[in-house]
Coordinates of C-alpha atoms and ligand atoms in Angstrom, one line a residue:
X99 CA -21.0 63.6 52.2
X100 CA -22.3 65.0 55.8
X101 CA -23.9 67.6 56.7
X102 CA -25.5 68.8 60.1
X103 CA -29.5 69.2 60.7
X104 CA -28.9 72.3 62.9
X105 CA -28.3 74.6 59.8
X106 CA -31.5 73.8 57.9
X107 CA -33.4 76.6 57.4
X108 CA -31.4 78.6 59.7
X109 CA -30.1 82.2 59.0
X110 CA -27.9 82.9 61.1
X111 CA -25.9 86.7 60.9
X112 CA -22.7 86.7 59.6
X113 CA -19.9 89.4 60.1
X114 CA -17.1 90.8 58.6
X115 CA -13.0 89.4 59.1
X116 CA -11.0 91.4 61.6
X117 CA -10.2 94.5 59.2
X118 CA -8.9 97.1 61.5
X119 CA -7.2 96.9 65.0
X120 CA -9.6 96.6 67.7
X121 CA -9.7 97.5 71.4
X122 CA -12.2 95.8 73.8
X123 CA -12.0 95.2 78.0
X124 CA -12.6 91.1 76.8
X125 CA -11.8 90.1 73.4
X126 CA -13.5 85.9 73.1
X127 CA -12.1 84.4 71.0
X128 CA -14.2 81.1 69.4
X129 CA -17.7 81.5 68.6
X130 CA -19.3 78.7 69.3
X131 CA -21.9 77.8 72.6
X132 CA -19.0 78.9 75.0
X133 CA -18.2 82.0 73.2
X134 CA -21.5 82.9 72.3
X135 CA -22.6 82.5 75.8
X136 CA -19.7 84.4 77.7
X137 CA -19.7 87.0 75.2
X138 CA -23.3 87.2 75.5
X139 CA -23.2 87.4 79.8
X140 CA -20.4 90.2 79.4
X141 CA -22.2 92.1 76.8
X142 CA -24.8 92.5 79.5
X143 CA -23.5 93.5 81.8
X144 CA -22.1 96.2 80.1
X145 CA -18.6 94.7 79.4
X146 CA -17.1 95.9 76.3
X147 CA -16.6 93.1 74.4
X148 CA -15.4 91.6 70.8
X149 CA -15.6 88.0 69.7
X150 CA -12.9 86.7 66.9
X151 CA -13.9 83.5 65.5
X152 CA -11.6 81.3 62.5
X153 CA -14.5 80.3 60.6
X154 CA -18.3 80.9 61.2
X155 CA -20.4 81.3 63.8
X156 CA -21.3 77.7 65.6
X157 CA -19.8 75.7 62.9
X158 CA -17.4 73.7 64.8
X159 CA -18.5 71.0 67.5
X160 CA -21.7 72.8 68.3
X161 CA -22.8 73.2 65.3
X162 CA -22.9 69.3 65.2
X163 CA -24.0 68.4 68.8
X164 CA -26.9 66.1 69.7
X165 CA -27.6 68.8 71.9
X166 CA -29.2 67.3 74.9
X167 CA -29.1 69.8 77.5
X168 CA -29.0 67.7 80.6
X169 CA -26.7 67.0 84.3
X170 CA -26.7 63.1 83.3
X171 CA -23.3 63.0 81.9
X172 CA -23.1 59.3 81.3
X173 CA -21.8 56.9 84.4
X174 CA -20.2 60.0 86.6
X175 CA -21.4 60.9 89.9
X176 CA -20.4 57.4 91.8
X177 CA -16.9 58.2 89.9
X178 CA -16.5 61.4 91.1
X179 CA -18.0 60.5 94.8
X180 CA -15.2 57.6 94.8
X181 CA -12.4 60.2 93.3
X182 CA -12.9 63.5 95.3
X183 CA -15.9 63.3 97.9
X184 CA -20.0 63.7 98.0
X185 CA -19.2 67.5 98.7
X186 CA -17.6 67.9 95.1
X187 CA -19.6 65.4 93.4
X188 CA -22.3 67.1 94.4
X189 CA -21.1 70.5 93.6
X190 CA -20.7 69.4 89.7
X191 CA -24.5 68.0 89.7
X192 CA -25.6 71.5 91.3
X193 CA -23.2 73.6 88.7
X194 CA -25.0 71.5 85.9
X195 CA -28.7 72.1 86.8
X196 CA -28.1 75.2 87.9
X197 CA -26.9 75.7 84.1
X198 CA -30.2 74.0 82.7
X199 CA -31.7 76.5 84.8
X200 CA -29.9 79.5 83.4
X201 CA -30.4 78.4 79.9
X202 CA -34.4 78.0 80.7
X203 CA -34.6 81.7 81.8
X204 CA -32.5 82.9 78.9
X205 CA -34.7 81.0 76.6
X206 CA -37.9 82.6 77.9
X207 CA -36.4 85.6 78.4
X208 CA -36.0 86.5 75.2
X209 CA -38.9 84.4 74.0
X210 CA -36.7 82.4 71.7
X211 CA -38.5 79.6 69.9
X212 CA -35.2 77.2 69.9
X213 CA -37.0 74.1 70.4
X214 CA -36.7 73.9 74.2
X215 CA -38.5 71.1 76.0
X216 CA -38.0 69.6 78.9
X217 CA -37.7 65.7 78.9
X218 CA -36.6 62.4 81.1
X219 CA -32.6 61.2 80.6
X220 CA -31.9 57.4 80.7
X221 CA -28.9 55.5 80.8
X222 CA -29.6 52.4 79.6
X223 CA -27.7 48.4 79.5
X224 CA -28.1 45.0 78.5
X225 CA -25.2 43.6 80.8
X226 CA -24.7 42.0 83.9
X227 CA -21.3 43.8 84.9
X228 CA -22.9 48.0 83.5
X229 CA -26.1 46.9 85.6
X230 CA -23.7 46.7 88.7
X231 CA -22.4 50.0 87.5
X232 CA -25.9 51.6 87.0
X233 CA -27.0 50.7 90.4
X234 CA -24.2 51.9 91.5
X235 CA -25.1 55.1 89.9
X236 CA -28.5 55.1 91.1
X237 CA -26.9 54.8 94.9
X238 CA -25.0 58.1 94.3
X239 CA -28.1 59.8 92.9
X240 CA -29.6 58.8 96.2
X241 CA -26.6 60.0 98.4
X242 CA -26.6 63.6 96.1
X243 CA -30.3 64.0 95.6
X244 CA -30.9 63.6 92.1
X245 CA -34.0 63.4 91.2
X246 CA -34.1 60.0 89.2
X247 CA -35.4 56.3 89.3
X248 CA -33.8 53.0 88.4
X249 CA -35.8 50.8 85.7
X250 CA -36.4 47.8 84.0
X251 CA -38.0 49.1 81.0
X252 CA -37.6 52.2 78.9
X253 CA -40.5 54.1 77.6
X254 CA -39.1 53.5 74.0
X255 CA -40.0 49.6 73.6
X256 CA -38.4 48.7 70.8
X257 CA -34.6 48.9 73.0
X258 CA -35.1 46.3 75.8
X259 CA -32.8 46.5 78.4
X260 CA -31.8 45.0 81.3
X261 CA -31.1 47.6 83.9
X262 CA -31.7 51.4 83.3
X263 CA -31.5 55.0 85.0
X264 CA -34.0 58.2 84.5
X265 CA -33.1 61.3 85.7
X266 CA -35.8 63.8 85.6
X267 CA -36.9 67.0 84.0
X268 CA -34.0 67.7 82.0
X269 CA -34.3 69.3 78.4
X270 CA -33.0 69.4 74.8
X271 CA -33.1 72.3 72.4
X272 CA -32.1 73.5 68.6
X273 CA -28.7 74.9 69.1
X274 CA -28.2 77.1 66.4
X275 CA -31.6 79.2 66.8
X276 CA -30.5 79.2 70.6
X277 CA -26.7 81.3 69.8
X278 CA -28.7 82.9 67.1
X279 CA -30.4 84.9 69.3
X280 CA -27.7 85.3 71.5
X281 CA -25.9 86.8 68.8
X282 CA -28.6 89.6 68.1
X283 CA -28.2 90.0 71.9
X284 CA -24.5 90.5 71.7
X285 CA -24.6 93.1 69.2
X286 CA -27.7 94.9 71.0
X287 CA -25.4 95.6 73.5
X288 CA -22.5 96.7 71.8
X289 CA -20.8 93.8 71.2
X290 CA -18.8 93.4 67.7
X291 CA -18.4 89.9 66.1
X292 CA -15.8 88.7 63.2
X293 CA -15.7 85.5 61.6
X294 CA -13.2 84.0 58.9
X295 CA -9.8 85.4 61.2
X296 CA -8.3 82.6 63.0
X297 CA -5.9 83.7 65.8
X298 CA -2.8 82.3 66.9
X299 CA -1.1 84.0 69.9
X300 CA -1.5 86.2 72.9
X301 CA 1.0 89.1 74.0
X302 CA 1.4 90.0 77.4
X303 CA 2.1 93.9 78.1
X304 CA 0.3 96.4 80.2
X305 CA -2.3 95.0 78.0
X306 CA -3.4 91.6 75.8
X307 CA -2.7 91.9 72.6
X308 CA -4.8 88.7 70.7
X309 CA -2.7 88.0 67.1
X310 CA -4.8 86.8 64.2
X311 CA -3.4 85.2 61.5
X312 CA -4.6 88.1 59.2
X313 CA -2.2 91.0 61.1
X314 CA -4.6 92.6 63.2
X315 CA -5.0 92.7 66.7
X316 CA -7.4 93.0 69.2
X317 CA -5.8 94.9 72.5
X318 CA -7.8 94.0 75.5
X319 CA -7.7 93.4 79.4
X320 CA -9.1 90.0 79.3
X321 CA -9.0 87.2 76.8
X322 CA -11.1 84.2 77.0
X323 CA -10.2 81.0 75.1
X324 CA -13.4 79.5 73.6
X325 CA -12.1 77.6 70.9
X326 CA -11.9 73.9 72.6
X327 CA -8.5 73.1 72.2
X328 CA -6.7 76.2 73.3
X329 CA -4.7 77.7 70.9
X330 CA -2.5 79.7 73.2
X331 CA -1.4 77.2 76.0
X332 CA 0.9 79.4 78.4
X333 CA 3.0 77.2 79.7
X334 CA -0.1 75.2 81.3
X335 CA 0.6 71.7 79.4
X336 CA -3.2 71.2 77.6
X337 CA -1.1 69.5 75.1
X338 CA -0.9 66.5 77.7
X339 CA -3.6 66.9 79.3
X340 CA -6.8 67.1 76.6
X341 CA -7.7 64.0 74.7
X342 CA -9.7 64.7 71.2
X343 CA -12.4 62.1 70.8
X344 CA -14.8 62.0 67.7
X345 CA -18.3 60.7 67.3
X346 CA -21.2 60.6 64.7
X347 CA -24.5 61.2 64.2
X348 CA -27.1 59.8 61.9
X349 CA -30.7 60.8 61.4
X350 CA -33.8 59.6 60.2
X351 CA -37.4 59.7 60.1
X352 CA -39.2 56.3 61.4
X353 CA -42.2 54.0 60.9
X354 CA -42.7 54.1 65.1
X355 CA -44.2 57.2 66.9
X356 CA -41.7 58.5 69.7
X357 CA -42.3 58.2 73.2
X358 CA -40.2 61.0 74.1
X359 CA -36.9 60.7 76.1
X360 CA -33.1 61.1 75.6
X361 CA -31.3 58.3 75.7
X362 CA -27.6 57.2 76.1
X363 CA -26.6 53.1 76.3
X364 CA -23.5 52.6 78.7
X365 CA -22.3 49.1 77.1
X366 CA -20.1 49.1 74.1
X367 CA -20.6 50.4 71.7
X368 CA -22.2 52.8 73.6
X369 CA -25.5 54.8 71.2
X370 CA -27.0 58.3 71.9
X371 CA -30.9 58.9 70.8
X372 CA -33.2 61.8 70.8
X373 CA -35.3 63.4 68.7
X374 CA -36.6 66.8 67.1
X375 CA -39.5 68.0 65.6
X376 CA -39.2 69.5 62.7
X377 CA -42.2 70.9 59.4
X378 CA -44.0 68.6 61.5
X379 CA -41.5 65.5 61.0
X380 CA -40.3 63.6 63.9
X381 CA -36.7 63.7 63.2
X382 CA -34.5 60.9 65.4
X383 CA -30.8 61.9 66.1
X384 CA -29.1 58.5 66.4
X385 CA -25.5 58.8 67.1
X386 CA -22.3 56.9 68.9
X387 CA -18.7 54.9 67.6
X388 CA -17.1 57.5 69.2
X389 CA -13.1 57.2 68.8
X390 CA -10.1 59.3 69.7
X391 CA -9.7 61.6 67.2
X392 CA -7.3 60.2 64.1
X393 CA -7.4 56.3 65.2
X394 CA -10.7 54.7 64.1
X395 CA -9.8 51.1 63.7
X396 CA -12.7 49.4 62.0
X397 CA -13.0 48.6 58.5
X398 CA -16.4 49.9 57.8
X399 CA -17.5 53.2 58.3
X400 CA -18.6 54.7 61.3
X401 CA -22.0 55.7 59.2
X402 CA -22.7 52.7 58.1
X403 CA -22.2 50.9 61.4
X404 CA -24.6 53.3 63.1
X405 CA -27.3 52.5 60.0
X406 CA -27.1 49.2 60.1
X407 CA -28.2 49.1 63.9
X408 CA -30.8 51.5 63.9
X409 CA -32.4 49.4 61.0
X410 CA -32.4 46.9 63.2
X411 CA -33.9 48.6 65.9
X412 CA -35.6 51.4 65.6
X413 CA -37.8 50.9 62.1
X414 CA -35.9 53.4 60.0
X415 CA -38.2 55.3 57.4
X416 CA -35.8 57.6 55.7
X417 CA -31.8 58.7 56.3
X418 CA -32.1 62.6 56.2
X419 CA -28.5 63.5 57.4
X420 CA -25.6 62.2 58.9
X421 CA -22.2 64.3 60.6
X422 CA -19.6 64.2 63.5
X423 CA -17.9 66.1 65.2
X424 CA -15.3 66.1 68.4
X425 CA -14.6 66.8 72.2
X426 CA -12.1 66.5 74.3
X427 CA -11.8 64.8 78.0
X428 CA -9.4 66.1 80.6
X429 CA -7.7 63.9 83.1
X430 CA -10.2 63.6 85.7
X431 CA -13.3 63.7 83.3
X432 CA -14.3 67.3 84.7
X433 CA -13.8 70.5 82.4
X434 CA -11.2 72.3 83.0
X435 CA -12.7 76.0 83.4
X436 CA -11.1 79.6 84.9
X437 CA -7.9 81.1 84.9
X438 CA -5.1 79.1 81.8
X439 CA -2.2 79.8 85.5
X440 CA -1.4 81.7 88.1
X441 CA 1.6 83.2 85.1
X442 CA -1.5 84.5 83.2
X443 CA -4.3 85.2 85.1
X444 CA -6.4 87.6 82.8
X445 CA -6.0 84.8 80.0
X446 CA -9.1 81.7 81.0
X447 CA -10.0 78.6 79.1
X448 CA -13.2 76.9 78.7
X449 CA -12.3 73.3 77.5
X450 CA -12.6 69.3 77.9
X451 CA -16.7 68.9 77.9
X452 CA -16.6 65.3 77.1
X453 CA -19.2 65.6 75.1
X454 CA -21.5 67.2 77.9
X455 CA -20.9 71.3 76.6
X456 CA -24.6 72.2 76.5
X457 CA -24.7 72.3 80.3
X458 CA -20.7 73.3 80.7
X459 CA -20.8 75.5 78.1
X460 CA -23.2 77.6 80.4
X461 CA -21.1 76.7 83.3
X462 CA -18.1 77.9 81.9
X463 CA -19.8 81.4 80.6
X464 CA -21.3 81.8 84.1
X465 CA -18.0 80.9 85.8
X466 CA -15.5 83.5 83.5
X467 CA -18.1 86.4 83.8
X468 CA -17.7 86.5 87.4
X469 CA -13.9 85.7 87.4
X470 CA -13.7 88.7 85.0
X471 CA -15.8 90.8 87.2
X472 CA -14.1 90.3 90.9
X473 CA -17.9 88.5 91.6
X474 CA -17.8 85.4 93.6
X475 CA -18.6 81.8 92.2
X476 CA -18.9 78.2 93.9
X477 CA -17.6 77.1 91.2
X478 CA -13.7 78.3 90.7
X479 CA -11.7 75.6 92.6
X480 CA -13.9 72.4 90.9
X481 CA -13.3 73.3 87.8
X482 CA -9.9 75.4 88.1
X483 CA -7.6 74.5 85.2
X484 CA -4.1 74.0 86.9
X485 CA -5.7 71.3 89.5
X486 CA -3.7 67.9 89.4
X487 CA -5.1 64.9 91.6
X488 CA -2.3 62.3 92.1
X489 CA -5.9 60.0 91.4
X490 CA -6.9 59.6 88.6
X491 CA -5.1 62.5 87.0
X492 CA -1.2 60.7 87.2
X493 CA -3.2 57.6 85.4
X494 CA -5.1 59.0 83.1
X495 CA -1.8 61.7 82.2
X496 CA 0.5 58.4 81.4
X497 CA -2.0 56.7 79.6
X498 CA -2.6 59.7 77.3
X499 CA 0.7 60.4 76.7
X500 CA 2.0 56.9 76.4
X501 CA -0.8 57.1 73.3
X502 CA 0.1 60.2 72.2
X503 CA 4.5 59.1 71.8
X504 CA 3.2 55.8 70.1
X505 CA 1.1 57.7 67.9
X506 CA 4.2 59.9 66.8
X507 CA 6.8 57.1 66.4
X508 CA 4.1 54.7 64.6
X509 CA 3.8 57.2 62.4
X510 CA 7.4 58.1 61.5
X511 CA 8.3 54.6 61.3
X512 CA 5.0 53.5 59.5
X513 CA 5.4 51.3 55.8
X514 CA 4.4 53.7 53.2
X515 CA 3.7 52.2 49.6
X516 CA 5.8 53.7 47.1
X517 CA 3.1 54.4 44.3
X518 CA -0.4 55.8 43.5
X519 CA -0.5 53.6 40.6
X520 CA -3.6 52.0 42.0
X521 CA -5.3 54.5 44.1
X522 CA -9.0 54.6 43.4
X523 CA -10.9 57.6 42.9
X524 CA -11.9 59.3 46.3
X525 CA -9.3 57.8 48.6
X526 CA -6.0 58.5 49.9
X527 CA -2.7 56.9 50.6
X528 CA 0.8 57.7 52.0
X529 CA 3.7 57.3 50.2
X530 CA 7.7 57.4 50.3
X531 CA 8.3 60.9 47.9
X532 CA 12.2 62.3 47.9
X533 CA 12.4 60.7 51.6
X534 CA 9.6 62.2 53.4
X535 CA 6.3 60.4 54.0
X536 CA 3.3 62.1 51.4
X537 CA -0.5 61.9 51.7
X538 CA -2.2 62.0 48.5
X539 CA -5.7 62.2 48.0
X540 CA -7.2 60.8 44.1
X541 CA -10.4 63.0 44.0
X542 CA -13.9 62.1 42.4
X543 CA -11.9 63.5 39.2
X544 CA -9.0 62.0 39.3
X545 CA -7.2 65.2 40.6
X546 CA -4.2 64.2 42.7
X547 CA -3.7 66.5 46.1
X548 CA -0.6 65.5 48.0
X549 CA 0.3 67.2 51.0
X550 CA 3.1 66.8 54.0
X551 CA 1.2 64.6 56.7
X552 CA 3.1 66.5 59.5
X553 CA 0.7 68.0 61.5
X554 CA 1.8 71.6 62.0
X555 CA 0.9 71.5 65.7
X556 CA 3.3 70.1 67.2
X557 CA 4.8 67.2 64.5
X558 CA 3.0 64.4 65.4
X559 CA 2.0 61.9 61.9
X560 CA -1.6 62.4 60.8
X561 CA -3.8 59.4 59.2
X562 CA -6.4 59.7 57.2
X563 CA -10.2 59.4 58.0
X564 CA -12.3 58.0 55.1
X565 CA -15.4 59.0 56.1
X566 CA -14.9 62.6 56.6
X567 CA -12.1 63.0 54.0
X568 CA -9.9 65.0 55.5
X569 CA -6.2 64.3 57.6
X570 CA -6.5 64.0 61.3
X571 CA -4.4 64.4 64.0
X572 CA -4.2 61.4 66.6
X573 CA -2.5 63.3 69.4
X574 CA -4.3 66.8 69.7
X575 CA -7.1 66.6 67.4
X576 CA -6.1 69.1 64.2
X577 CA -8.0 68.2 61.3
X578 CA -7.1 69.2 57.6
X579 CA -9.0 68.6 54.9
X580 CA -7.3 66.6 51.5
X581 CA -5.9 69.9 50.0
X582 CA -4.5 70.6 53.6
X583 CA -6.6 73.2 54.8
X584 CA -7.0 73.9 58.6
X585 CA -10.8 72.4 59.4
X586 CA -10.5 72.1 63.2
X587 CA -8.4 71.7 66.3
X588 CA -5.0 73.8 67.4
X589 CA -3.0 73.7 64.2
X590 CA -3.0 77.3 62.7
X591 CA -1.2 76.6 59.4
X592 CA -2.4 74.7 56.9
X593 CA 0.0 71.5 55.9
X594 CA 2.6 71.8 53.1
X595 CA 1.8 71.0 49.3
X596 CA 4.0 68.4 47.8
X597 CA 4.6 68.8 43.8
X598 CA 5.3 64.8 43.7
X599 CA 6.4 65.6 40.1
X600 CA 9.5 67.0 41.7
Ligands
FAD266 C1 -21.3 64.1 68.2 C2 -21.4 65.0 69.5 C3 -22.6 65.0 70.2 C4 -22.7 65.8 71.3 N1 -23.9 65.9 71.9 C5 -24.0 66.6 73.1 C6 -25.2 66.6 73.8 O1 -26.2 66.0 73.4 N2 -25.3 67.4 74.9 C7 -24.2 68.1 75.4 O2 -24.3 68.7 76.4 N3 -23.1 68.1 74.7 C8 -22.9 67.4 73.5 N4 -21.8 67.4 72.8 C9 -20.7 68.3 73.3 C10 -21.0 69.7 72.8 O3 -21.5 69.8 71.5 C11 -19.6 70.5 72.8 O4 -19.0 70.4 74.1 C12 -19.9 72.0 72.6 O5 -20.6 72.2 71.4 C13 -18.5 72.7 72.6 O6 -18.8 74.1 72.4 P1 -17.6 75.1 72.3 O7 -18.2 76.4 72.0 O8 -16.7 75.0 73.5 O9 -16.7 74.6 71.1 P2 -17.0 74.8 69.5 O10 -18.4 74.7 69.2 O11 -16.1 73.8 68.8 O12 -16.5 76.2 69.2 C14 -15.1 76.6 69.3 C15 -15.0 77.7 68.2 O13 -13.6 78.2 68.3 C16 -13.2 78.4 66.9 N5 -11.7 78.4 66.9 C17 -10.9 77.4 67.1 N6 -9.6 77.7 67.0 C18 -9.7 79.1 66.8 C19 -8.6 80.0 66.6 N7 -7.3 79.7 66.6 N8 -9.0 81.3 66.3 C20 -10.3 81.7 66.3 N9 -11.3 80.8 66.5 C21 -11.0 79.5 66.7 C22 -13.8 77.3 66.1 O14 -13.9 77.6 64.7 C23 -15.2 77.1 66.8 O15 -16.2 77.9 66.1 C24 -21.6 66.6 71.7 C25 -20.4 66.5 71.1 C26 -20.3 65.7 70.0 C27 -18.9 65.6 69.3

C-alpha cells in the first residue's frame, strides 16, 4: 500500500507506554516535530519534562512531510499585508526565518547529518490570472524585504512556466534523523519519553492532571498540546475553527539529473517537488491533490493521478514509494500558537500549519518555551490562539462550518445499499443493518469487517478513502482504519464493531 521514505533505514529509539504515574513541571503531549522540538527547548533549559505520545515517535504528519524547510508558504505575504498590515505580515516572514535559522544552528550544533542543505524556493504558474497573483507576490516581497526574484524560467526545464517566484537561501532536510537526535537530546537531559498511550483529557486542580487512555496520569504545571488537532479543546471552539486537509506524495528515481530547487505550482491542481539524496540515488518527492480530509471527489486515485503527470513531465525511472498525510488550516491561514484561553492559561496548543510545520513547528517550540518560562517573545499576539478578525476569520468560520453541518446531514440522510452481495475484495461499502448505517470492508481474503461509521468525535458520518483504506472523518479529520481502529485526528475511541449476523 504506502509507505513513507523517511523511515528507511532509520532507527529511531523507542520507549515504553505510560506504566506508572508520572510527575513533570511540562508534560507534551504528541511526539511529532512540535513535540519533539518543545520538549527538546525545555529539556534544556533544565525544565523537567515528559512527552506522552499515542503511537510512535514521528509517525503521524511528520513522519510523512515533504519536509521543505522554508518562509515561502505558498501565495501569502500580499494576503496577509491586505488582511492585517506590512507590520504583521512582516512579523510572520521574520518568525519563519528566524525559525530556519534556529533549526540551522541546532543542526550544526549537534553535528547531525539530517540531510540539511540550503536551496532556492519557487512558486511557479502557467496562467494569466496566478501570474497577476505572483506579481502581486513579488510586490510584497519587495515592500517586506524578502530576499527573492521574479522569473520566466525555472532552473528545472522540463516544467515551463509562465510567470514564477524564487525566494532565496532556504533549506530542506531528512526529518526523521533531524527529531532523532533531538530525542537523544531530550533524554540527555532528563527528559522521559512514552509511546503507544494516547491521552484524552486534562484536569484542572492546583495542578494538571494529563488522562491517558491506559489509567495513568502525568501531574504537571504546564501541558502543551502537540498532537495537531487538539484533543482537549477547553472551551476554545478548534472544532470550528481547524480544517483537516490531506495530500500525497509520490516518489521516484528519474532519467534527468536535478538542478536543485523546491518547487510548489500555484494553479490547480497545484504539485510540490523536491528531492533527496539518498545510497547515492537522487530520490524526487512529487506530491499535491490535496483535499479536505474525508471528501476526495475524483474517481481515480490520488496516486495514480500524481503518476500519470510526473510521467509526463518529469522522465520517471522507477516508483520507489508513495504516502499522505494531513494538516490543518485555521481561519486566517496563520497557526494558531500560545495559550488554548485566558480560562486555561498553563494549557497551549501548537496547531493549523497548513502544510508549512517545518518552519512553525520551530516557531511554535520557540514561542511555548518562553510563554512557559515568563521570557518575552515577538511572537505571542500574531499567533495567539483566541484572536478573531471580523476579516477573513467570520468568512472563512461560515464557510467551514456550513461544510462541516452538510457533511453531517449528507451523511445521515445518505442512500445506503442494502447488501454486500457484490462487494469485491478490498473495498468497502455502507449499508442499511437493523436501522443504522454500517461500513463493511471485504478484505484481500474475503474477511468481512463491519463497523459503526459514526465518528466517535463528535457524530459526524465518516466515508471511506480507497486509497488509504481506512474511514475518514470529513468534519475534524479522525481517521480509522477498516477494523475501526483510531489512526489519526481527535477521536480517542475506536468505532463500534457490528456482528451484521445479528
Ligand atoms: C503531504 C504533506 C507534505 C508536507 N510538506 C511540508 C513541507 O515540505 N514543509 C513544511 O514546512 N511542512 C510540510 N508539511 C506540514 C508538516 O509536515 C506538518 O505541519 C508537521 O509535520 C506537523 O507536525 P506536528 O508535530 O505538529 O504534528 P504530527 O507530526 O502529526 O505529530 C502529532 C503527534 O501527536 C500524536 N497524538 C495525536 N493525538 C494524540 C493523543 N490524543 N494522545 C497522545 N498523542 C497524540 C500523534 O500520534 C502524532 O505523533 C506537509 C504536510 C503534508 C500533509
Amino acid at each position: 500500500m504506502t509507505n513513507t521514505i523517511w523511515y528507511e533505514n532509520v532507527e529511531i529509539k523507542s520507549f515504553d507506554q505510560l506504566n506508572k504515574n508520572e510527575k513533570a513541571t511540562v508534560c507534551v503531549v504528541g511526539a511529532g516535530i512540535t513535540g519533539i522540538t518543545t520538549a527538546y527547548l525545555l529539556a534544556k533549559h533544565g525544565v523537567n519534562v515528559v512527552v506522552v505520545e499515542r503511537n510512535q515517535i514521528g509517525s503521524a504528519t511528520t513522519g510523512h512531510t515533504t519536509a521543505k524547510i522554508t518562509a515561502q508558504h505558498d501565495c501569502i505575504y500580499h494576503e496577509l499585508i491586505s488582511h492585517f498590515g506590512k507590520e504583521q505580515a512582516f512579523q510572520y516572514y521574520k518568525s519563519q526565518e528566524e525559525a530556519l535559522t534556529k533549526m540551522e544552528a541546532i543542526i550544526s550544533g549537534h553535528e547531525m547529518e539530517c540531510h540539511f542543505e540550503k536551496q532556492d524556493a519557487y512558486l511557479y504558474t502557467n496562467e494569466d490570472k496566478n501570474q497577476k497573483k505572483l506579481e502581486k507576490e513579488f510586490e510584497a516581497y519587495q515592500q517586506l524585504n524578502i530576499n527573492g526574484e521574479g522569473l520566466l524560467e525555472l532552473p528545472l526545464e522540463q516544467i515551463p512556466i509562465k510567470y514564477g517566484l524564487k525566494m532565496r537561501e532556504q533549506a530542506q532536510f531528512h526529518p526523521i534523523l533531524y527529531i532523532k537526535e533531538l530525542v537523544e537530546a531530550i533524554i540527555h537531559h532528563g527528559g522521559r519519553i512514552y509511546e503507544n498511550t494516547p491521552v484524552y483529557d486534562i484536569d484542572h486542580a492546583d495542578h494538571r492532571v494529563v488522562r491517558a487512555v491506559n489509567q495513568h496520569t502525568v501531574i504537571c504545571d504546564y501541558v502543551v498540546i502537540a498532537t495537531q488537532f487538539p484533543f482537549y479543546e477547553g472551551e476554545a471552539f478548534y472544532s470550528a475553527r481547524l480544517q483537516p486537509k490531506r495530500s500525497y506524495v509520490t516518489a521516484f528515481t528519474s532519467n534527468k539529473s536535478y538542478p536543485g530547487g523546491m518547487y510548489l505550482e500555484i494553479d490547480k491542481p497545484k504539485r510540490s517537488l523536491r528531492t533527496i539524496r539518498m545510497d547515492d540515488k537522487e530520490i524526487w518527492l512529487y506530491g499535491g491533490e490535496s483535499h479536505k480530509t474525508g471528501q476526495y471527489k475524483n474517481e481515480d486515485s490520488p496516486y495514480e493521478i500524481l503518476k500519470r503527470d510526473a510521467k509526463q513531465t518529469l522522465n520517471v525511472d522507477k516508483w520507489i514509494y508513495q504516502w499522505s498525510a494531513q494538516d490543518y488550516e485555521t481561519l486566517d491561514k496563520l497557526p494558531y500558537i500560545g495559550r488554548l484561553n485566558k480560562k486555561h492559561p498553563e494549557v497551549f496548543v501548537a496547531s493549523g500549519y497548513r502544510k508549512w510545520g517545518m518552519t512553525n513547528s520551530m516557531v511554535a517550540a520557540s514561542l511555548i518555551t518562553d510563554l512557559i518560562m515568563d521570557h518575552k517573545n515577538p511572537y505571542e499576539e500574531l499567533y495567539r490562539p483566541t484572536r478573531f478578525h471580523a476579516d477573513p476569520d467570520m468568512k472563512q468560520f461560515i464557510a467551514n462550518n456550513s461544510n462541516v453541518a452538510k457533511e453531517f446531514i449528507k451523511g445521515k440522510l445518505e442512500g445506503n445499499s442494502n447488501s454486500i452481495d457484490h462487494l469485491t475484495e478490498k473495498s468497502a461499502t455502507k449499508i442499511k443493518h437493523n436501522g443504522q448505517t454500517v461500513g463493511v470492508y471485504k478484505d484481500a481474503s474475503k474477511n468481512e469487517h463491519a463497523v459503526d461509521t459514526t465518528c466517535t468525535h463528535l457524530g459526524c458520518e465518516l466515508n471511506w478513502n480507497n486509497s488509504e483504506k481506512t474511514w475518514d472523518c470529513p468534519c475534524h479529520g479522525s481517521r480509522f482504519s477498516c477494523e475501526g481502529n483510531v489512526i489519526e485526528g481527535p477521536a480517542i475511541k475506536p468505532l463500534n464493531k457490528v456482528d451484521l449476523k445479528k
